[in-house]
Amino acid sequence: MKHITILVPDGQNNLSSIVGAYKILTRANAYWKENGKRALYAIELAGISQKVDFHDGLFTVQPHRHISAITQTNLIIIPSLNHNYQKAVKANQPLIDWIGQQYKSGAEIASICTGAFLLASSGLLNGRTCSTHWAFADTFRTMFPRVNLQPDRLITDESGIYTNGGAYSFLNLIIYLV
């Protein structure tokens, strides 16, 4: 069974990419079970805080575990971020470090849309191709000049690192991963 960790970064980030990834993956598990097979994935949300509020506290996500409790995972999904990328990177440095350690231990990494900013901050995208939302391509290129950004690509797949373009194209990435 593959262990999948969906990250819940600190800050006002994109709730729909966390929920959407979780729903598609749990639905894939349910499909297998309904057809007499065992679940394919152990899916959990993880972060550096016990809870993260979204939309001024209207919604709250409580990760299942702190990242420090996860020593090994097979796939990490990084959700999309809101638009203050420097602040998001600074507030989530422990996540960024953990992503790098997990990749070195064999985990695959998938970043959704502007989650590529967190992934690129780890250094794992240097010299590699990735995609992100086209509207933030110039900001991305300024922050990460060593990354081969292809914002017109729907999905990139290189050495166990997956990225996707903007908005709800993440649904295509999650289906691709399933």
GROMACS .gro file of N, CA and C in nm:
model
  534
    1MET      N    1   0.085  -0.117   0.000
    1MET     CA    2   0.000   0.000   0.000
    1MET      C    3   0.090   0.123   0.000
    2LYS      N    4   0.059   0.219  -0.088
    2LYS     CA    5   0.135   0.342  -0.095
    2LYS      C    6   0.088   0.441   0.011
    3HIS      N    7   0.184   0.502   0.075
    3HIS     CA    8   0.154   0.605   0.174
    3HIS      C    9   0.161   0.741   0.104
    4ILE      N   10   0.050   0.814   0.108
    4ILE     CA   11   0.042   0.945   0.044
    4ILE      C   12   0.022   1.051   0.152
    5THR      N   13   0.107   1.154   0.148
    5THR     CA   14   0.098   1.264   0.242
    5THR      C   15   0.058   1.390   0.166
    6ILE      N   16  -0.057   1.444   0.200
    6ILE     CA   17  -0.103   1.571   0.145
    6ILE      C   18  -0.066   1.678   0.247
    7LEU      N   19   0.016   1.773   0.204
    7LEU     CA   20   0.062   1.876   0.297
    7LEU      C   21  -0.044   1.984   0.319
    8VAL      N   22  -0.044   2.037   0.440
    8VAL     CA   23  -0.129   2.150   0.477
    8VAL      C   24  -0.033   2.260   0.525
    9PRO      N   25   0.016   2.343   0.431
    9PRO     CA   26   0.109   2.448   0.470
    9PRO      C   27   0.042   2.552   0.560
   10ASP      N   28   0.120   2.617   0.642
   10ASP     CA   29   0.068   2.728   0.721
   10ASP      C   30   0.037   2.845   0.627
   11GLY      N   31  -0.064   2.922   0.661
   11GLY     CA   32  -0.100   3.040   0.584
   11GLY      C   33  -0.232   3.022   0.512
   12GLN      N   34  -0.277   3.130   0.455
   12GLN     CA   35  -0.402   3.131   0.380
   12GLN      C   36  -0.377   3.078   0.239
   13ASN      N   37  -0.376   2.949   0.225
   13ASN     CA   38  -0.347   2.888   0.097
   13ASN      C   39  -0.474   2.832   0.035
   14ASN      N   40  -0.459   2.751  -0.068
   14ASN     CA   41  -0.574   2.707  -0.146
   14ASN      C   42  -0.636   2.579  -0.089
   15LEU      N   43  -0.746   2.595  -0.021
   15LEU     CA   44  -0.815   2.483   0.042
   15LEU      C   45  -0.865   2.381  -0.060
   16SER      N   46  -0.910   2.427  -0.177
   16SER     CA   47  -0.969   2.335  -0.275
   16SER      C   48  -0.868   2.232  -0.325
   17SER      N   49  -0.741   2.268  -0.334
   17SER     CA   50  -0.644   2.169  -0.383
   17SER      C   51  -0.610   2.065  -0.277
   18ILE      N   52  -0.628   2.099  -0.150
   18ILE     CA   53  -0.610   2.000  -0.042
   18ILE      C   54  -0.729   1.905  -0.042
   19VAL      N   55  -0.848   1.962  -0.039
   19VAL     CA   56  -0.971   1.883  -0.034
   19VAL      C   57  -0.987   1.801  -0.162
   20GLY      N   58  -0.962   1.862  -0.277
   20GLY     CA   59  -0.978   1.792  -0.405
   20GLY      C   60  -0.888   1.672  -0.417
   21ALA      N   61  -0.761   1.688  -0.380
   21ALA     CA   62  -0.666   1.576  -0.385
   21ALA      C   63  -0.712   1.465  -0.291
   22TYR      N   64  -0.750   1.503  -0.170
   22TYR     CA   65  -0.794   1.404  -0.070
   22TYR      C   66  -0.918   1.328  -0.121
   23LYS      N   67  -1.015   1.400  -0.176
   23LYS     CA   68  -1.138   1.335  -0.222
   23LYS      C   69  -1.114   1.239  -0.338
   24ILE      N   70  -1.033   1.279  -0.434
   24ILE     CA   71  -1.007   1.192  -0.548
   24ILE      C   72  -0.934   1.066  -0.504
   25LEU      N   73  -0.835   1.080  -0.419
   25LEU     CA   74  -0.758   0.964  -0.375
   25LEU      C   75  -0.841   0.871  -0.286
   26THR      N   76  -0.924   0.927  -0.197
   26THR     CA   77  -1.009   0.841  -0.114
   26THR      C   78  -1.116   0.775  -0.199
   27ARG      N   79  -1.162   0.842  -0.303
   27ARG     CA   80  -1.260   0.782  -0.393
   27ARG      C   81  -1.197   0.668  -0.471
   28ALA      N   82  -1.070   0.683  -0.511
   28ALA     CA   83  -1.000   0.573  -0.580
   28ALA      C   84  -0.992   0.451  -0.488
   29ASN      N   85  -0.963   0.475  -0.361
   29ASN     CA   86  -0.961   0.364  -0.264
   29ASN      C   87  -1.097   0.297  -0.253
   30ALA      N   88  -1.201   0.379  -0.244
   30ALA     CA   89  -1.337   0.325  -0.231
   30ALA      C   90  -1.374   0.241  -0.354
   31TYR      N   91  -1.335   0.287  -0.472
   31TYR     CA   92  -1.362   0.213  -0.594
   31TYR      C   93  -1.301   0.073  -0.588
   32TRP      N   94  -1.175   0.066  -0.546
   32TRP     CA   95  -1.109  -0.064  -0.536
   32TRP      C   96  -1.179  -0.154  -0.435
   33LYS      N   97  -1.217  -0.099  -0.322
   33LYS     CA   98  -1.285  -0.177  -0.218
   33LYS      C   99  -1.421  -0.227  -0.268
   34GLU      N  100  -1.495  -0.141  -0.339
   34GLU     CA  101  -1.626  -0.179  -0.392
   34GLU      C  102  -1.615  -0.293  -0.492
   35ASN      N  103  -1.499  -0.307  -0.552
   35ASN     CA  104  -1.477  -0.412  -0.652
   35ASN      C  105  -1.397  -0.529  -0.596
   36GLY      N  106  -1.404  -0.546  -0.465
   36GLY     CA  107  -1.346  -0.663  -0.401
   36GLY      C  108  -1.195  -0.662  -0.385
   37LYS      N  109  -1.134  -0.549  -0.403
   37LYS     CA  110  -0.989  -0.540  -0.389
   37LYS      C  111  -0.957  -0.455  -0.266
   38ARG      N  112  -0.831  -0.459  -0.228
   38ARG     CA  113  -0.792  -0.380  -0.112
   38ARG      C  114  -0.757  -0.237  -0.155
   39ALA      N  115  -0.762  -0.146  -0.059
   39ALA     CA  116  -0.729  -0.006  -0.085
   39ALA      C  117  -0.585   0.004  -0.134
   40LEU      N  118  -0.561   0.099  -0.222
   40LEU     CA  119  -0.427   0.119  -0.278
   40LEU      C  120  -0.343   0.215  -0.194
   41TYR      N  121  -0.409   0.305  -0.122
   41TYR     CA  122  -0.338   0.415  -0.056
   41TYR      C  123  -0.374   0.429   0.091
   42ALA      N  124  -0.274   0.466   0.168
   42ALA     CA  125  -0.296   0.519   0.303
   42ALA      C  126  -0.274   0.669   0.287
   43ILE      N  127  -0.378   0.747   0.308
   43ILE     CA  128  -0.375   0.890   0.278
   43ILE      C  129  -0.387   0.968   0.409
   44GLU      N  130  -0.297   1.063   0.426
   44GLU     CA  131  -0.310   1.148   0.544
   44GLU      C  132  -0.265   1.290   0.513
   45LEU      N  133  -0.325   1.381   0.587
   45LEU     CA  134  -0.287   1.522   0.580
   45LEU      C  135  -0.181   1.546   0.686
   46ALA      N  136  -0.080   1.623   0.651
   46ALA     CA  137   0.028   1.652   0.746
   46ALA      C  138   0.073   1.796   0.730
   47GLY      N  139   0.118   1.851   0.840
   47GLY     CA  140   0.167   1.988   0.838
   47GLY      C  141   0.256   2.016   0.956
   48ILE      N  142   0.277   2.144   0.983
   48ILE     CA  143   0.361   2.185   1.095
   48ILE      C  144   0.279   2.249   1.206
   49SER      N  145   0.148   2.260   1.184
   49SER     CA  146   0.057   2.314   1.285
   49SER      C  147  -0.056   2.217   1.310
   50GLN      N  148  -0.117   2.225   1.428
   50GLN     CA  149  -0.229   2.136   1.461
   50GLN      C  150  -0.354   2.170   1.382
   51LYS      N  151  -0.367   2.297   1.344
   51LYS     CA  152  -0.480   2.337   1.260
   51LYS      C  153  -0.440   2.459   1.179
   52VAL      N  154  -0.500   2.469   1.062
   52VAL     CA  155  -0.476   2.583   0.973
   52VAL      C  156  -0.613   2.637   0.932
   53ASP      N  157  -0.633   2.766   0.955
   53ASP     CA  158  -0.759   2.831   0.919
   53ASP      C  159  -0.753   2.885   0.776
   54PHE      N  160  -0.867   2.879   0.711
   54PHE     CA  161  -0.881   2.930   0.575
   54PHE      C  162  -1.000   3.027   0.571
   55HIS      N  163  -0.992   3.123   0.483
   55HIS     CA  164  -1.100   3.220   0.462
   55HIS      C  165  -1.144   3.283   0.594
   56ASP      N  166  -1.044   3.343   0.663
   56ASP     CA  167  -1.069   3.413   0.789
   56ASP      C  168  -1.138   3.326   0.893
   57GLY      N  169  -1.099   3.200   0.898
   57GLY     CA  170  -1.151   3.108   1.000
   57GLY      C  171  -1.281   3.040   0.964
   58LEU      N  172  -1.335   3.067   0.848
   58LEU     CA  173  -1.460   3.003   0.806
   58LEU      C  174  -1.442   2.851   0.795
   59PHE      N  175  -1.324   2.809   0.746
   59PHE     CA  176  -1.291   2.667   0.734
   59PHE      C  177  -1.160   2.642   0.808
   60THR      N  178  -1.147   2.523   0.865
   60THR     CA  179  -1.026   2.484   0.936
   60THR      C  180  -0.988   2.343   0.895
   61VAL      N  181  -0.859   2.323   0.871
   61VAL     CA  182  -0.807   2.190   0.842
   61VAL      C  183  -0.720   2.149   0.959
   62GLN      N  184  -0.745   2.030   1.009
   62GLN     CA  185  -0.666   1.973   1.117
   62GLN      C  186  -0.589   1.854   1.061
   63PRO      N  187  -0.462   1.874   1.029
   63PRO     CA  188  -0.384   1.763   0.974
   63PRO      C  189  -0.385   1.642   1.067
   64HIS      N  190  -0.381   1.524   1.008
   64HIS     CA  191  -0.377   1.401   1.086
   64HIS      C  192  -0.251   1.391   1.171
   65ARG      N  193  -0.138   1.438   1.114
   65ARG     CA  194  -0.010   1.423   1.182
   65ARG      C  195   0.080   1.543   1.156
   66HIS      N  196   0.176   1.560   1.243
   66HIS     CA  197   0.283   1.656   1.222
   66HIS      C  198   0.386   1.588   1.131
   67ILE      N  199   0.449   1.664   1.044
   67ILE     CA  200   0.544   1.604   0.951
   67ILE      C  201   0.658   1.530   1.022
   68SER      N  202   0.693   1.574   1.142
   68SER     CA  203   0.802   1.509   1.215
   68SER      C  204   0.768   1.365   1.253
   69ALA      N  205   0.640   1.331   1.253
   69ALA     CA  206   0.597   1.194   1.287
   69ALA      C  207   0.601   1.102   1.165
   70ILE      N  208   0.631   1.156   1.049
   70ILE     CA  209   0.634   1.076   0.926
   70ILE      C  210   0.779   1.060   0.883
   71THR      N  211   0.830   0.940   0.902
   71THR     CA  212   0.969   0.915   0.865
   71THR      C  213   0.983   0.868   0.721
   72GLN      N  214   0.876   0.811   0.665
   72GLN     CA  215   0.881   0.760   0.527
   72GLN      C  216   0.743   0.772   0.465
   73THR      N  217   0.738   0.824   0.344
   73THR     CA  218   0.615   0.829   0.267
   73THR      C  219   0.650   0.800   0.121
   74ASN      N  220   0.552   0.761   0.042
   74ASN     CA  221   0.578   0.731  -0.099
   74ASN      C  222   0.553   0.849  -0.192
   75LEU      N  223   0.455   0.932  -0.156
   75LEU     CA  224   0.418   1.045  -0.241
   75LEU      C  225   0.376   1.161  -0.152
   76ILE      N  226   0.431   1.279  -0.182
   76ILE     CA  227   0.393   1.402  -0.113
   76ILE      C  228   0.321   1.489  -0.213
   77ILE      N  229   0.206   1.540  -0.173
   77ILE     CA  230   0.130   1.633  -0.256
   77ILE      C  231   0.134   1.769  -0.190
   78ILE      N  232   0.186   1.867  -0.263
   78ILE     CA  233   0.196   2.005  -0.216
   78ILE      C  234   0.081   2.084  -0.278
   79PRO      N  235  -0.009   2.141  -0.198
   79PRO     CA  236  -0.121   2.216  -0.255
   79PRO      C  237  -0.076   2.351  -0.309
   80SER      N  238  -0.166   2.415  -0.381
   80SER     CA  239  -0.134   2.549  -0.433
   80SER      C  240  -0.137   2.651  -0.319
   81LEU      N  241  -0.060   2.756  -0.339
   81LEU     CA  242  -0.045   2.862  -0.240
   81LEU      C  243  -0.119   2.988  -0.285
   82ASN      N  244  -0.150   3.073  -0.190
   82ASN     CA  245  -0.199   3.205  -0.227
   82ASN      C  246  -0.081   3.290  -0.269
   83HIS      N  247  -0.104   3.414  -0.298
   83HIS     CA  248  -0.011   3.491  -0.381
   83HIS      C  249   0.106   3.559  -0.312
   84ASN      N  250   0.124   3.548  -0.184
   84ASN     CA  251   0.243   3.603  -0.120
   84ASN      C  252   0.343   3.490  -0.100
   85TYR      N  253   0.418   3.460  -0.208
   85TYR     CA  254   0.503   3.342  -0.210
   85TYR      C  255   0.622   3.352  -0.117
   86GLN      N  256   0.681   3.472  -0.107
   86GLN     CA  257   0.794   3.487  -0.016
   86GLN      C  258   0.751   3.459   0.128
   87LYS      N  259   0.634   3.507   0.167
   87LYS     CA  260   0.581   3.484   0.301
   87LYS      C  261   0.551   3.335   0.322
   88ALA      N  262   0.492   3.272   0.222
   88ALA     CA  263   0.460   3.129   0.232
   88ALA      C  264   0.586   3.045   0.247
   89VAL      N  265   0.689   3.078   0.171
   89VAL     CA  266   0.815   3.005   0.181
   89VAL      C  267   0.876   3.024   0.319
   90LYS      N  268   0.878   3.146   0.368
   90LYS     CA  269   0.937   3.174   0.499
   90LYS      C  270   0.860   3.103   0.611
   91ALA      N  271   0.727   3.103   0.604
   91ALA     CA  272   0.645   3.042   0.709
   91ALA      C  273   0.649   2.890   0.708
   92ASN      N  274   0.695   2.832   0.599
   92ASN     CA  275   0.689   2.686   0.585
   92ASN      C  276   0.825   2.622   0.563
   93GLN      N  277   0.930   2.684   0.612
   93GLN     CA  278   1.065   2.629   0.593
   93GLN      C  279   1.079   2.486   0.645
   94PRO      N  280   1.019   2.452   0.761
   94PRO     CA  281   1.028   2.311   0.804
   94PRO      C  282   0.966   2.214   0.702
   95LEU      N  283   0.856   2.253   0.637
   95LEU     CA  284   0.796   2.169   0.532
   95LEU      C  285   0.892   2.153   0.415
   96ILE      N  286   0.953   2.263   0.375
   96ILE     CA  287   1.045   2.262   0.261
   96ILE      C  288   1.162   2.168   0.289
   97ASP      N  289   1.220   2.178   0.408
   97ASP     CA  290   1.331   2.091   0.445
   97ASP      C  291   1.287   1.944   0.446
   98TRP      N  292   1.168   1.919   0.500
   98TRP     CA  293   1.115   1.782   0.508
   98TRP      C  294   1.092   1.725   0.369
   99ILE      N  295   1.040   1.806   0.277
   99ILE     CA  296   1.019   1.762   0.139
   99ILE      C  297   1.151   1.714   0.078
  100GLY      N  298   1.256   1.793   0.095
  100GLY     CA  299   1.387   1.755   0.042
  100GLY      C  300   1.438   1.625   0.101
  101GLN      N  301   1.422   1.608   0.231
  101GLN     CA  302   1.467   1.485   0.299
  101GLN      C  303   1.388   1.364   0.249
  102GLN      N  304   1.257   1.380   0.235
  102GLN     CA  305   1.174   1.270   0.188
  102GLN      C  306   1.208   1.229   0.046
  103TYR      N  307   1.235   1.326  -0.040
  103TYR     CA  308   1.272   1.294  -0.178
  103TYR      C  309   1.402   1.215  -0.181
  104LYS      N  310   1.498   1.257  -0.100
  104LYS     CA  311   1.626   1.184  -0.093
  104LYS      C  312   1.607   1.043  -0.040
  105SER      N  313   1.498   1.020   0.035
  105SER     CA  314   1.468   0.887   0.089
  105SER      C  315   1.379   0.804  -0.004
  106GLY      N  316   1.349   0.858  -0.121
  106GLY     CA  317   1.275   0.782  -0.220
  106GLY      C  318   1.131   0.825  -0.246
  107ALA      N  319   1.082   0.927  -0.177
  107ALA     CA  320   0.945   0.973  -0.200
  107ALA      C  321   0.936   1.047  -0.333
  108GLU      N  322   0.821   1.035  -0.397
  108GLU     CA  323   0.791   1.117  -0.513
  108GLU      C  324   0.721   1.242  -0.463
  109ILE      N  325   0.727   1.349  -0.542
  109ILE     CA  326   0.670   1.477  -0.502
  109ILE      C  327   0.580   1.528  -0.614
  110ALA      N  328   0.461   1.573  -0.578
  110ALA     CA  329   0.370   1.636  -0.674
  110ALA      C  330   0.330   1.772  -0.620
  111SER      N  331   0.354   1.875  -0.698
  111SER     CA  332   0.310   2.008  -0.656
  111SER      C  333   0.195   2.053  -0.744
  112ILE      N  334   0.096   2.107  -0.679
  112ILE     CA  335  -0.024   2.156  -0.746
  112ILE      C  336  -0.008   2.305  -0.771
  113CYS      N  337  -0.016   2.345  -0.896
  113CYS     CA  338  -0.020   2.486  -0.934
  113CYS      C  339   0.094   2.563  -0.869
  114THR      N  340   0.063   2.662  -0.787
  114THR     CA  341   0.165   2.746  -0.724
  114THR      C  342   0.233   2.680  -0.605
  115GLY      N  343   0.198   2.557  -0.575
  115GLY     CA  344   0.275   2.479  -0.478
  115GLY      C  345   0.418   2.460  -0.529
  116ALA      N  346   0.438   2.483  -0.658
  116ALA     CA  347   0.572   2.476  -0.717
  116ALA      C  348   0.668   2.574  -0.649
  117PHE      N  349   0.617   2.682  -0.591
  117PHE     CA  350   0.703   2.776  -0.520
  117PHE      C  351   0.766   2.709  -0.397
  118LEU      N  352   0.687   2.631  -0.323
  118LEU     CA  353   0.745   2.558  -0.209
  118LEU      C  354   0.843   2.452  -0.258
  119LEU      N  355   0.804   2.379  -0.362
  119LEU     CA  356   0.890   2.273  -0.415
  119LEU      C  357   1.021   2.332  -0.466
  120ALA      N  358   1.015   2.439  -0.541
  120ALA     CA  359   1.137   2.501  -0.595
  120ALA      C  360   1.226   2.554  -0.482
  121SER      N  361   1.166   2.597  -0.373
  121SER     CA  362   1.245   2.646  -0.259
  121SER      C  363   1.331   2.537  -0.197
  122SER      N  364   1.295   2.412  -0.221
  122SER     CA  365   1.374   2.299  -0.169
  122SER      C  366   1.500   2.276  -0.251
  123GLY      N  367   1.507   2.334  -0.370
  123GLY     CA  368   1.619   2.311  -0.461
  123GLY      C  369   1.600   2.191  -0.551
  124LEU      N  370   1.494   2.113  -0.528
  124LEU     CA  371   1.474   1.991  -0.607
  124LEU      C  372   1.441   2.018  -0.753
  125LEU      N  373   1.394   2.137  -0.785
  125LEU     CA  374   1.359   2.167  -0.924
  125LEU      C  375   1.475   2.230  -1.002
  126ASN      N  376   1.585   2.260  -0.937
  126ASN     CA  377   1.697   2.320  -1.009
  126ASN      C  378   1.743   2.228  -1.122
  127GLY      N  379   1.747   2.285  -1.244
  127GLY     CA  380   1.786   2.208  -1.362
  127GLY      C  381   1.678   2.118  -1.417
  128ARG      N  382   1.558   2.124  -1.358
  128ARG     CA  383   1.447   2.040  -1.403
  128ARG      C  384   1.336   2.127  -1.463
  129THR      N  385   1.245   2.059  -1.530
  129THR     CA  386   1.129   2.124  -1.589
  129THR      C  387   1.013   2.118  -1.491
  130CYS      N  388   0.937   2.227  -1.484
  130CYS     CA  389   0.815   2.226  -1.405
  130CYS      C  390   0.715   2.322  -1.466
  131SER      N  391   0.594   2.313  -1.415
  131SER     CA  392   0.488   2.404  -1.455
  131SER      C  393   0.430   2.468  -1.330
  132THR      N  394   0.363   2.579  -1.348
  132THR     CA  395   0.286   2.645  -1.243
  132THR      C  396   0.183   2.732  -1.313
  133HIS      N  397   0.108   2.806  -1.237
  133HIS     CA  398   0.006   2.893  -1.296
  133HIS      C  399   0.072   2.999  -1.384
  134TRP      N  400   0.023   3.015  -1.503
  134TRP     CA  401   0.082   3.107  -1.600
  134TRP      C  402   0.087   3.251  -1.549
  135ALA      N  403  -0.011   3.291  -1.467
  135ALA     CA  404  -0.017   3.429  -1.421
  135ALA      C  405   0.099   3.464  -1.327
  136PHE      N  406   0.166   3.364  -1.272
  136PHE     CA  407   0.274   3.388  -1.176
  136PHE      C  408   0.409   3.341  -1.230
  137ALA      N  409   0.415   3.320  -1.361
  137ALA     CA  410   0.537   3.270  -1.423
  137ALA      C  411   0.654   3.368  -1.406
  138ASP      N  412   0.630   3.496  -1.424
  138ASP     CA  413   0.739   3.593  -1.411
  138ASP      C  414   0.794   3.596  -1.268
  139THR      N  415   0.706   3.592  -1.170
  139THR     CA  416   0.749   3.590  -1.030
  139THR      C  417   0.830   3.463  -1.003
  140PHE      N  418   0.782   3.352  -1.055
  140PHE     CA  419   0.852   3.224  -1.036
  140PHE      C  420   0.992   3.230  -1.097
  141ARG      N  421   1.000   3.279  -1.220
  141ARG     CA  422   1.130   3.285  -1.289
  141ARG      C  423   1.228   3.376  -1.215
  142THR      N  424   1.177   3.484  -1.158
  142THR     CA  425   1.262   3.575  -1.081
  142THR      C  426   1.315   3.507  -0.956
  143MET      N  427   1.228   3.435  -0.886
  143MET     CA  428   1.268   3.369  -0.762
  143MET      C  429   1.353   3.244  -0.785
  144PHE      N  430   1.329   3.176  -0.899
  144PHE     CA  431   1.395   3.046  -0.923
  144PHE      C  432   1.451   3.039  -1.065
  145PRO      N  433   1.555   3.115  -1.093
  145PRO     CA  434   1.608   3.120  -1.230
  145PRO      C  435   1.672   2.990  -1.278
  146ARG      N  436   1.702   2.898  -1.188
  146ARG     CA  437   1.767   2.771  -1.227
  146ARG      C  438   1.666   2.663  -1.266
  147VAL      N  439   1.537   2.696  -1.262
  147VAL     CA  440   1.431   2.601  -1.295
  147VAL      C  441   1.384   2.628  -1.438
  148ASN      N  442   1.364   2.523  -1.514
  148ASN     CA  443   1.313   2.535  -1.651
  148ASN      C  444   1.160   2.540  -1.645
  149LEU      N  445   1.106   2.657  -1.627
  149LEU     CA  446   0.961   2.674  -1.613
  149LEU      C  447   0.892   2.666  -1.749
  150GLN      N  448   0.787   2.585  -1.753
  150GLN     CA  449   0.705   2.566  -1.873
  150GLN      C  450   0.559   2.588  -1.833
  151PRO      N  451   0.515   2.713  -1.816
  151PRO     CA  452   0.380   2.738  -1.765
  151PRO      C  453   0.268   2.695  -1.859
  152ASP      N  454   0.301   2.665  -1.985
  152ASP     CA  455   0.200   2.619  -2.080
  152ASP      C  456   0.177   2.468  -2.071
  153ARG      N  457   0.258   2.398  -1.994
  153ARG     CA  458   0.243   2.253  -1.979
  153ARG      C  459   0.138   2.221  -1.873
  154LEU      N  460   0.047   2.134  -1.905
  154LEU     CA  461  -0.055   2.094  -1.810
  154LEU      C  462   0.006   2.012  -1.696
  155ILE      N  463   0.093   1.916  -1.731
  155ILE     CA  464   0.158   1.830  -1.633
  155ILE      C  465   0.304   1.811  -1.675
  156THR      N  466   0.393   1.812  -1.576
  156THR     CA  467   0.530   1.769  -1.601
  156THR      C  468   0.558   1.648  -1.514
  157ASP      N  469   0.646   1.562  -1.561
  157ASP     CA  470   0.679   1.436  -1.493
  157ASP      C  471   0.827   1.412  -1.517
  158GLU      N  472   0.909   1.434  -1.414
  158GLU     CA  473   1.052   1.419  -1.431
  158GLU      C  474   1.116   1.368  -1.302
  159SER      N  475   1.172   1.250  -1.308
  159SER     CA  476   1.248   1.191  -1.197
  159SER      C  477   1.169   1.184  -1.067
  160GLY      N  478   1.042   1.146  -1.076
  160GLY     CA  479   0.960   1.133  -0.957
  160GLY      C  480   0.910   1.265  -0.902
  161ILE      N  481   0.918   1.370  -0.982
  161ILE     CA  482   0.865   1.501  -0.944
  161ILE      C  483   0.762   1.540  -1.049
  162TYR      N  484   0.642   1.570  -1.001
  162TYR     CA  485   0.529   1.603  -1.088
  162TYR      C  486   0.480   1.743  -1.055
  163THR      N  487   0.447   1.820  -1.158
  163THR     CA  488   0.388   1.952  -1.137
  163THR      C  489   0.274   1.971  -1.235
  164ASN      N  490   0.191   2.070  -1.208
  164ASN     CA  491   0.085   2.102  -1.304
  164ASN      C  492   0.067   2.253  -1.315
  165GLY      N  493  -0.004   2.292  -1.420
  165GLY     CA  494  -0.031   2.434  -1.445
  165GLY      C  495  -0.134   2.489  -1.349
  166GLY      N  496  -0.205   2.590  -1.392
  166GLY     CA  497  -0.288   2.667  -1.301
  166GLY      C  498  -0.426   2.612  -1.273
  167ALA      N  499  -0.481   2.667  -1.167
  167ALA     CA  500  -0.619   2.648  -1.123
  167ALA      C  501  -0.657   2.501  -1.111
  168TYR      N  502  -0.767   2.463  -1.171
  168TYR     CA  503  -0.820   2.329  -1.150
  168TYR      C  504  -0.756   2.223  -1.240
  169SER      N  505  -0.647   2.256  -1.306
  169SER     CA  506  -0.575   2.153  -1.380
  169SER      C  507  -0.514   2.051  -1.284
  170PHE      N  508  -0.515   2.083  -1.154
  170PHE     CA  509  -0.465   1.986  -1.057
  170PHE      C  510  -0.547   1.858  -1.058
  171LEU      N  511  -0.672   1.868  -1.098
  171LEU     CA  512  -0.755   1.747  -1.107
  171LEU      C  513  -0.695   1.649  -1.207
  172ASN      N  514  -0.642   1.702  -1.317
  172ASN     CA  515  -0.575   1.617  -1.416
  172ASN      C  516  -0.451   1.552  -1.356
  173LEU      N  517  -0.376   1.629  -1.276
  173LEU     CA  518  -0.255   1.574  -1.214
  173LEU      C  519  -0.290   1.461  -1.118
  174ILE      N  520  -0.390   1.477  -1.037
  174ILE     CA  521  -0.426   1.374  -0.939
  174ILE      C  522  -0.474   1.248  -1.013
  175ILE      N  523  -0.554   1.265  -1.115
  175ILE     CA  524  -0.597   1.149  -1.195
  175ILE      C  525  -0.475   1.082  -1.260
  176TYR      N  526  -0.383   1.162  -1.309
  176TYR     CA  527  -0.258   1.108  -1.368
  176TYR      C  528  -0.183   1.024  -1.265
  177LEU      N  529  -0.175   1.071  -1.142
  177LEU     CA  530  -0.104   0.999  -1.037
  177LEU      C  531  -0.176   0.869  -0.998
  178VAL      N  532  -0.309   0.873  -0.999
  178VAL     CA  533  -0.386   0.751  -0.967
  178VAL      C  534  -0.359   0.647  -1.073
   0.00000   0.00000   0.00000
